[in-house]
């Protein structure tokens, strides 16, 4: 699943932080997305109102489709790549981590500079 998150990260238009995320439950992909420029009415109080993090985007996708109940007990995979495609640290920020916990996502697996970590 990290490969899917990495593929999504490579689609990001951001130069400095290209991040992709995938939500999976019962071996079924529920949502895929990447960080992007924009603003969401779901997330008003943000430090960076001009961007939507990949973790937020995949959650918003499901909430817009009224599938928020599918988030409970799911796993999120997060990947960040630099311009050469090398994996970088993609640990969710504190704001995203609170959102992840609030919607009931059980596990977060993310890339690091040297491998993979889990929250």
GROMACS .gro file of C-alpha atoms in nm, residues 6-50:
model
   45
    6UNK     CA    1   0.419   0.691  -0.316
    7UNK     CA    2   0.254   0.695  -0.658
    8UNK     CA    3   0.000   0.949  -0.529
    9UNK     CA    4   0.283   1.158  -0.379
   10UNK     CA    5   0.451   1.178  -0.718
   11UNK     CA    6   0.131   1.335  -0.855
   12UNK     CA    7   0.149   1.623  -0.606
   13UNK     CA    8   0.220   1.967  -0.754
   14UNK     CA    9   0.411   2.082  -0.444
   15UNK     CA   10   0.784   2.122  -0.495
   16UNK     CA   11   0.913   2.089  -0.139
   17UNK     CA   12   0.677   1.834   0.016
   18UNK     CA   13   0.516   1.583  -0.219
   19UNK     CA   14   0.299   1.361   0.001
   20UNK     CA   15   0.050   1.087  -0.084
   21UNK     CA   16  -0.188   0.895   0.140
   22UNK     CA   17  -0.403   0.584   0.111
   23UNK     CA   18  -0.674   0.459   0.348
   24UNK     CA   19  -0.734   0.083   0.357
   25UNK     CA   20  -0.980  -0.131   0.547
   26UNK     CA   21  -1.013  -0.509   0.519
   27UNK     CA   22  -0.759  -0.511   0.231
   28UNK     CA   23  -0.981  -0.272   0.033
   29UNK     CA   24  -0.858   0.070  -0.076
   30UNK     CA   25  -1.108   0.332   0.039
   31UNK     CA   26  -0.938   0.655  -0.065
   32UNK     CA   27  -0.619   0.777  -0.235
   33UNK     CA   28  -0.495   1.135  -0.252
   34UNK     CA   29  -0.204   1.376  -0.233
   35UNK     CA   30  -0.136   1.714  -0.081
   36UNK     CA   31  -0.257   2.004  -0.289
   37UNK     CA   32  -0.311   2.374  -0.299
   38UNK     CA   33  -0.660   2.469  -0.193
   39UNK     CA   34  -0.892   2.527   0.096
   40UNK     CA   35  -1.148   2.298   0.250
   41UNK     CA   36  -1.457   2.411   0.436
   42UNK     CA   37  -1.411   2.097   0.651
   43UNK     CA   38  -1.081   2.235   0.785
   44UNK     CA   39  -1.107   2.603   0.871
   45UNK     CA   40  -0.858   2.647   1.156
   46UNK     CA   41  -0.529   2.546   0.998
   47UNK     CA   42  -0.180   2.684   1.021
   48UNK     CA   43  -0.148   2.666   0.639
   49UNK     CA   44  -0.490   2.754   0.497
   50UNK     CA   45  -0.356   2.756   0.140
   0.00000   0.00000   0.00000
